[in-house]
mmCIF file of C-alpha atoms in Angstrom:
data_model
loop_
_atom_site.group_PDB
_atom_site.id
_atom_site.type_symbol
_atom_site.label_atom_id
_atom_site.label_comp_id
_atom_site.label_asym_id
_atom_site.label_seq_id
_atom_site.Cartn_x
_atom_site.Cartn_y
_atom_site.Cartn_z
ATOM 1 C CA MET L 164 67.044 91.998 85.372
ATOM 2 C CA GLU L 165 65.589 88.465 85.415
ATOM 3 C CA GLY L 166 68.547 86.965 87.244
ATOM 4 C CA THR L 167 71.700 84.999 86.651
ATOM 5 C CA LEU L 168 72.108 81.262 86.233
ATOM 6 C CA VAL L 169 75.473 79.971 87.473
ATOM 7 C CA VAL L 170 76.271 76.442 86.315
ATOM 8 C CA SER L 171 79.204 74.712 87.961
ATOM 9 C CA GLY L 172 79.926 71.170 88.999
ATOM 10 C CA ALA L 173 82.619 72.324 91.389
ATOM 11 C CA LYS L 174 82.072 72.553 95.101
ATOM 12 C CA ASN L 175 82.831 76.278 94.932
ATOM 13 C CA ARG L 176 79.693 77.141 92.923
ATOM 14 C CA GLU L 177 78.293 79.237 95.817
ATOM 15 C CA GLU L 178 81.567 81.169 95.918
ATOM 16 C CA LEU L 179 81.386 81.703 92.156
ATOM 17 C CA GLY L 180 77.802 82.953 92.551
ATOM 18 C CA ARG L 181 78.885 85.446 95.218
ATOM 19 C CA PHE L 182 81.829 86.539 93.055
ATOM 20 C CA LEU L 183 79.531 87.199 90.082
ATOM 21 C CA GLU L 184 77.129 89.107 92.360
ATOM 22 C CA SER L 185 80.041 91.340 93.312
ATOM 23 C CA CYS L 186 80.568 91.924 89.568
ATOM 24 C CA GLY L 187 77.018 93.201 89.044
ATOM 25 C CA CYS L 188 74.951 90.016 88.628
ATOM 26 C CA ARG L 189 71.691 89.863 90.547
ATOM 27 C CA GLY L 190 69.297 87.082 91.525
ATOM 28 C CA VAL L 191 71.782 84.217 91.260
ATOM 29 C CA THR L 192 70.381 80.714 90.779
ATOM 30 C CA LEU L 193 72.811 77.795 91.045
ATOM 31 C CA ALA L 194 72.834 74.608 88.961
ATOM 32 C CA ALA L 195 75.211 71.663 89.419
ATOM 33 C CA SER L 196 74.999 70.146 85.921
ATOM 34 C CA GLY L 197 74.169 70.827 82.300
ATOM 35 C CA ALA L 198 70.947 68.838 82.605
ATOM 36 C CA GLU L 199 69.774 70.872 85.605
ATOM 37 C CA ALA L 200 70.683 74.096 83.802
ATOM 38 C CA ARG L 201 68.694 73.088 80.688
ATOM 39 C CA ARG L 202 65.673 72.368 82.878
ATOM 40 C CA LEU L 203 65.970 75.785 84.543
ATOM 41 C CA LEU L 204 66.420 77.527 81.171
ATOM 42 C CA GLY L 205 63.192 75.891 79.999
ATOM 43 C CA GLU L 206 61.317 77.113 83.077
ATOM 44 C CA ARG L 207 62.327 80.759 83.252
ATOM 45 C CA GLU L 208 64.272 83.593 81.651
ATOM 46 C CA PHE L 209 67.745 84.594 82.804
ATOM 47 C CA ALA L 210 69.573 87.758 81.839
ATOM 48 C CA LEU L 211 72.921 85.985 82.137
ATOM 49 C CA VAL L 212 74.074 82.362 82.082
ATOM 50 C CA ALA L 213 77.565 81.684 83.457
ATOM 51 C CA VAL L 214 78.965 78.192 82.836
ATOM 52 C CA ALA L 215 82.121 77.084 84.680
ATOM 53 C CA ALA L 216 83.615 74.284 82.578
ATOM 54 C CA PRO L 217 83.941 71.383 82.909
ATOM 55 C CA LEU L 218 80.582 70.213 84.231
ATOM 56 C CA PRO L 219 79.971 66.717 85.654
ATOM 57 C CA ASP L 220 77.779 65.612 82.723
ATOM 58 C CA GLU L 221 79.395 67.551 79.839
ATOM 59 C CA PHE L 222 82.156 70.032 79.159
ATOM 60 C CA GLY L 223 79.903 73.109 79.090
ATOM 61 C CA GLY L 224 80.352 74.371 75.541
ATOM 62 C CA GLU L 225 77.254 72.480 74.427
ATOM 63 C CA LEU L 226 75.243 74.071 77.227
ATOM 64 C CA ALA L 227 76.566 77.507 76.273
ATOM 65 C CA LEU L 228 75.495 76.957 72.650
ATOM 66 C CA HIS L 229 72.084 75.731 73.828
ATOM 67 C CA ALA L 230 71.634 78.843 75.997
ATOM 68 C CA VAL L 231 72.598 81.139 73.118
ATOM 69 C CA SER L 232 70.262 79.470 70.629
ATOM 70 C CA ALA L 233 67.265 78.847 72.902
ATOM 71 C CA THR L 234 67.228 82.051 74.985
ATOM 72 C CA ASP L 235 67.990 85.758 74.863
ATOM 73 C CA SER L 236 70.438 85.403 77.749
ATOM 74 C CA GLY L 237 73.969 86.695 77.683
ATOM 75 C CA VAL L 238 76.240 83.640 77.956
ATOM 76 C CA LEU L 239 79.608 83.509 79.701
ATOM 77 C CA LEU L 240 81.782 80.381 79.678
ATOM 78 C CA LEU L 241 84.577 80.142 82.227
ATOM 79 C CA ALA L 242 87.359 77.746 81.249
ATOM 80 C CA GLY L 243 90.754 76.887 82.667
ATOM 81 C CA GLY L 244 93.421 79.281 81.392
ATOM 82 C CA GLY L 245 95.018 76.740 79.055
ATOM 83 C CA ARG L 246 91.745 75.742 77.416
ATOM 84 C CA ALA L 247 90.053 79.146 77.319
ATOM 85 C CA GLN L 248 91.611 80.311 74.049
ATOM 86 C CA GLU L 249 90.922 76.986 72.323
ATOM 87 C CA VAL L 250 87.321 76.926 73.550
ATOM 88 C CA ALA L 251 86.779 80.574 72.613
ATOM 89 C CA GLU L 252 87.665 79.889 68.973
ATOM 90 C CA GLY L 253 84.658 77.597 68.525
ATOM 91 C CA LEU L 254 82.150 79.621 70.557
ATOM 92 C CA ARG L 255 82.978 83.255 69.793
ATOM 93 C CA GLU L 256 81.085 83.299 66.479
ATOM 94 C CA TYR L 257 77.888 82.269 68.293
ATOM 95 C CA GLY L 258 78.077 85.110 70.800
ATOM 96 C CA VAL L 259 79.445 83.221 73.799
ATOM 97 C CA ALA L 260 81.976 85.189 75.864
ATOM 98 C CA VAL L 261 84.798 82.995 77.135
ATOM 99 C CA LEU L 262 86.950 84.027 80.087
ATOM 100 C CA PRO L 263 89.956 82.169 81.464
ATOM 101 C CA THR L 264 90.025 81.146 85.101
ATOM 102 C CA PRO L 265 91.089 82.218 87.607
ATOM 103 C CA LEU L 266 88.919 85.280 87.049
ATOM 104 C CA SER L 267 89.898 88.826 87.750
ATOM 105 C CA ARG L 268 87.083 90.942 89.152
ATOM 106 C CA GLN L 269 87.666 93.652 86.547
ATOM 107 C CA ALA L 270 87.534 91.248 83.565
ATOM 108 C CA ALA L 271 84.439 89.512 84.924
ATOM 109 C CA ALA L 272 82.649 92.809 85.612
ATOM 110 C CA GLN L 273 83.458 94.076 82.099
ATOM 111 C CA ALA L 274 82.280 90.832 80.499
ATOM 112 C CA VAL L 275 79.056 90.876 82.509
ATOM 113 C CA GLU L 276 78.341 94.497 81.584
ATOM 114 C CA LEU L 277 79.057 93.875 77.883
ATOM 115 C CA LEU L 278 76.852 90.774 77.807
ATOM 116 C CA LEU L 279 74.002 92.572 79.544
ATOM 117 C CA ALA L 280 74.315 95.551 77.190
ATOM 118 C CA ALA L 281 74.253 93.213 74.175
ATOM 119 C CA ARG L 282 71.205 91.468 75.635
ATOM 120 C CA ARG L 283 69.355 94.761 76.089
ATOM 121 C CA ARG L 284 70.099 95.642 72.478
ATOM 122 C CA THR L 285 68.915 92.218 71.304
ATOM 123 C CA LEU L 286 65.672 92.574 73.243
ATOM 124 C CA ARG L 287 65.048 96.021 71.738
ATOM 125 C CA LEU L 288 65.689 94.638 68.245
ATOM 126 C CA ARG L 289 63.344 91.703 68.871
ATOM 127 C CA GLU L 290 60.608 94.088 70.000
ATOM 128 C CA GLU L 291 61.143 96.270 66.925
ATOM 129 C CA ASN L 292 61.014 93.155 64.751
ATOM 130 C CA ARG L 293 57.702 92.107 66.357
ATOM 131 C CA ARG L 294 56.293 95.603 65.830
ATOM 132 C CA LEU L 295 57.362 95.683 62.177
ATOM 133 C CA SER L 296 56.040 92.164 61.566
ATOM 134 C CA ARG L 297 52.699 93.225 63.001
ATOM 135 C CA ARG L 298 52.616 96.304 60.739
ATOM 136 C CA LEU L 299 53.501 94.149 57.716
ATOM 137 C CA GLU L 300 50.712 91.697 58.564
ATOM 138 C CA ASP L 301 48.305 94.638 58.972
ATOM 139 C CA ALA L 302 49.288 95.918 55.518
ATOM 140 C CA ARG L 303 48.798 92.442 54.014
ATOM 141 C CA LEU L 304 45.306 92.183 55.475
ATOM 142 C CA VAL L 305 44.355 95.658 54.259
ATOM 143 C CA CYS L 306 45.690 94.815 50.800
ATOM 144 C CA ARG L 307 43.723 91.566 50.734
ATOM 145 C CA ALA L 308 40.534 93.368 51.799
ATOM 146 C CA LYS L 309 41.097 95.971 49.075
ATOM 147 C CA CYS L 310 41.611 93.220 46.481
ATOM 148 C CA LEU L 311 38.335 91.585 47.522
ATOM 149 C CA LEU L 312 36.528 94.932 47.263
ATOM 150 C CA ILE L 313 38.010 95.469 43.796
ATOM 151 C CA GLN L 314 37.258 91.932 42.621
ATOM 152 C CA TYR L 315 33.797 91.418 44.102
ATOM 153 C CA GLY L 316 32.675 94.956 44.938
ATOM 154 C CA GLY L 317 33.525 96.442 41.556
ATOM 155 C CA MET L 318 35.563 99.235 43.128
ATOM 156 C CA THR L 319 38.713 100.929 41.917
ATOM 157 C CA GLU L 320 41.849 100.696 44.039
ATOM 158 C CA GLU L 321 41.270 104.187 45.390
ATOM 159 C CA GLU L 322 37.626 103.456 46.209
ATOM 160 C CA ALA L 323 38.589 100.229 47.957
ATOM 161 C CA HIS L 324 41.222 102.088 49.978
ATOM 162 C CA HIS L 325 38.663 104.703 51.070
ATOM 163 C CA ALA L 326 36.122 101.950 51.858
ATOM 164 C CA VAL L 327 38.553 100.283 54.285
ATOM 165 C CA GLU L 328 39.438 103.627 55.863
ATOM 166 C CA ARG L 329 35.778 104.654 56.142
ATOM 167 C CA ARG L 330 34.782 101.314 57.694
ATOM 168 C CA ALA L 331 37.552 101.668 60.286
ATOM 169 C CA MET L 332 36.492 105.219 61.190
ATOM 170 C CA ASP L 333 32.738 104.508 61.201
ATOM 171 C CA ARG L 334 33.105 101.493 63.473
ATOM 172 C CA ARG L 335 35.908 102.994 65.555
ATOM 173 C CA ARG L 336 38.228 100.125 64.766
ATOM 174 C CA SER L 337 41.737 99.824 63.446
ATOM 175 C CA ARG L 338 42.375 99.408 59.735
ATOM 176 C CA ARG L 339 43.393 95.823 60.493
ATOM 177 C CA GLU L 340 40.068 95.062 62.197
ATOM 178 C CA ALA L 341 38.141 96.705 59.379
ATOM 179 C CA ALA L 342 40.095 94.640 56.843
ATOM 180 C CA GLU L 343 39.438 91.440 58.812
ATOM 181 C CA GLU L 344 35.688 92.218 58.823
ATOM 182 C CA ILE L 345 35.693 92.792 55.059
ATOM 183 C CA ILE L 346 37.654 89.598 54.438
ATOM 184 C CA ALA L 347 35.303 87.592 56.678
ATOM 185 C CA ALA L 348 32.253 89.045 54.900
ATOM 186 C CA TYR L 349 33.522 88.192 51.425
ATOM 187 C CA GLU L 350 34.833 84.777 52.418
ATOM 188 C CA GLY L 351 31.457 84.048 54.025
ATOM 189 C CA GLU L 352 29.706 84.926 50.764
ATOM 190 C CA ALA L 353 32.132 82.801 48.766
ATOM 191 C CA ALA L 354 31.470 79.793 50.997
ATOM 192 C CA GLU L 355 27.677 80.023 50.533
#
């Protein structure tokens, strides 16, 4: 885990950090304001961001929304019991977990575990998305190379397909690299 960012303007921020450590958070970094927290979020990755509202320079909801939109961190907003339900209404749809204070250890531990589990799932989905995007880009390049072979090389679609495959095998390269070489060769001829 990359660590936990605890943001609290209260004097008890160290105590809150220790409490969250007892609930399963590791590597706690403390911030005293929303501005300091935004700076830290820009510098490094955190698995969890816990915001104890209100902060000295803002309420904390804005920071929670920033953390959700700009990072892959799980975000927990702690609000006074009377305000927690009201605050939760506006933040729940964005994926911010809101807990009323004072905190119970059991509720905090469950929230932390759920946020971390959701974060792990998000990271896996992002990685799968990157992998699929790469495969789609590979297919686009191969298709473009085949089109160039058909248009300028006078090949059929099947012949162009085999030409890309053969070039990749002969040069011990991936289909993507073979397609890039073909594209570069034909674009070089077109420029001359």
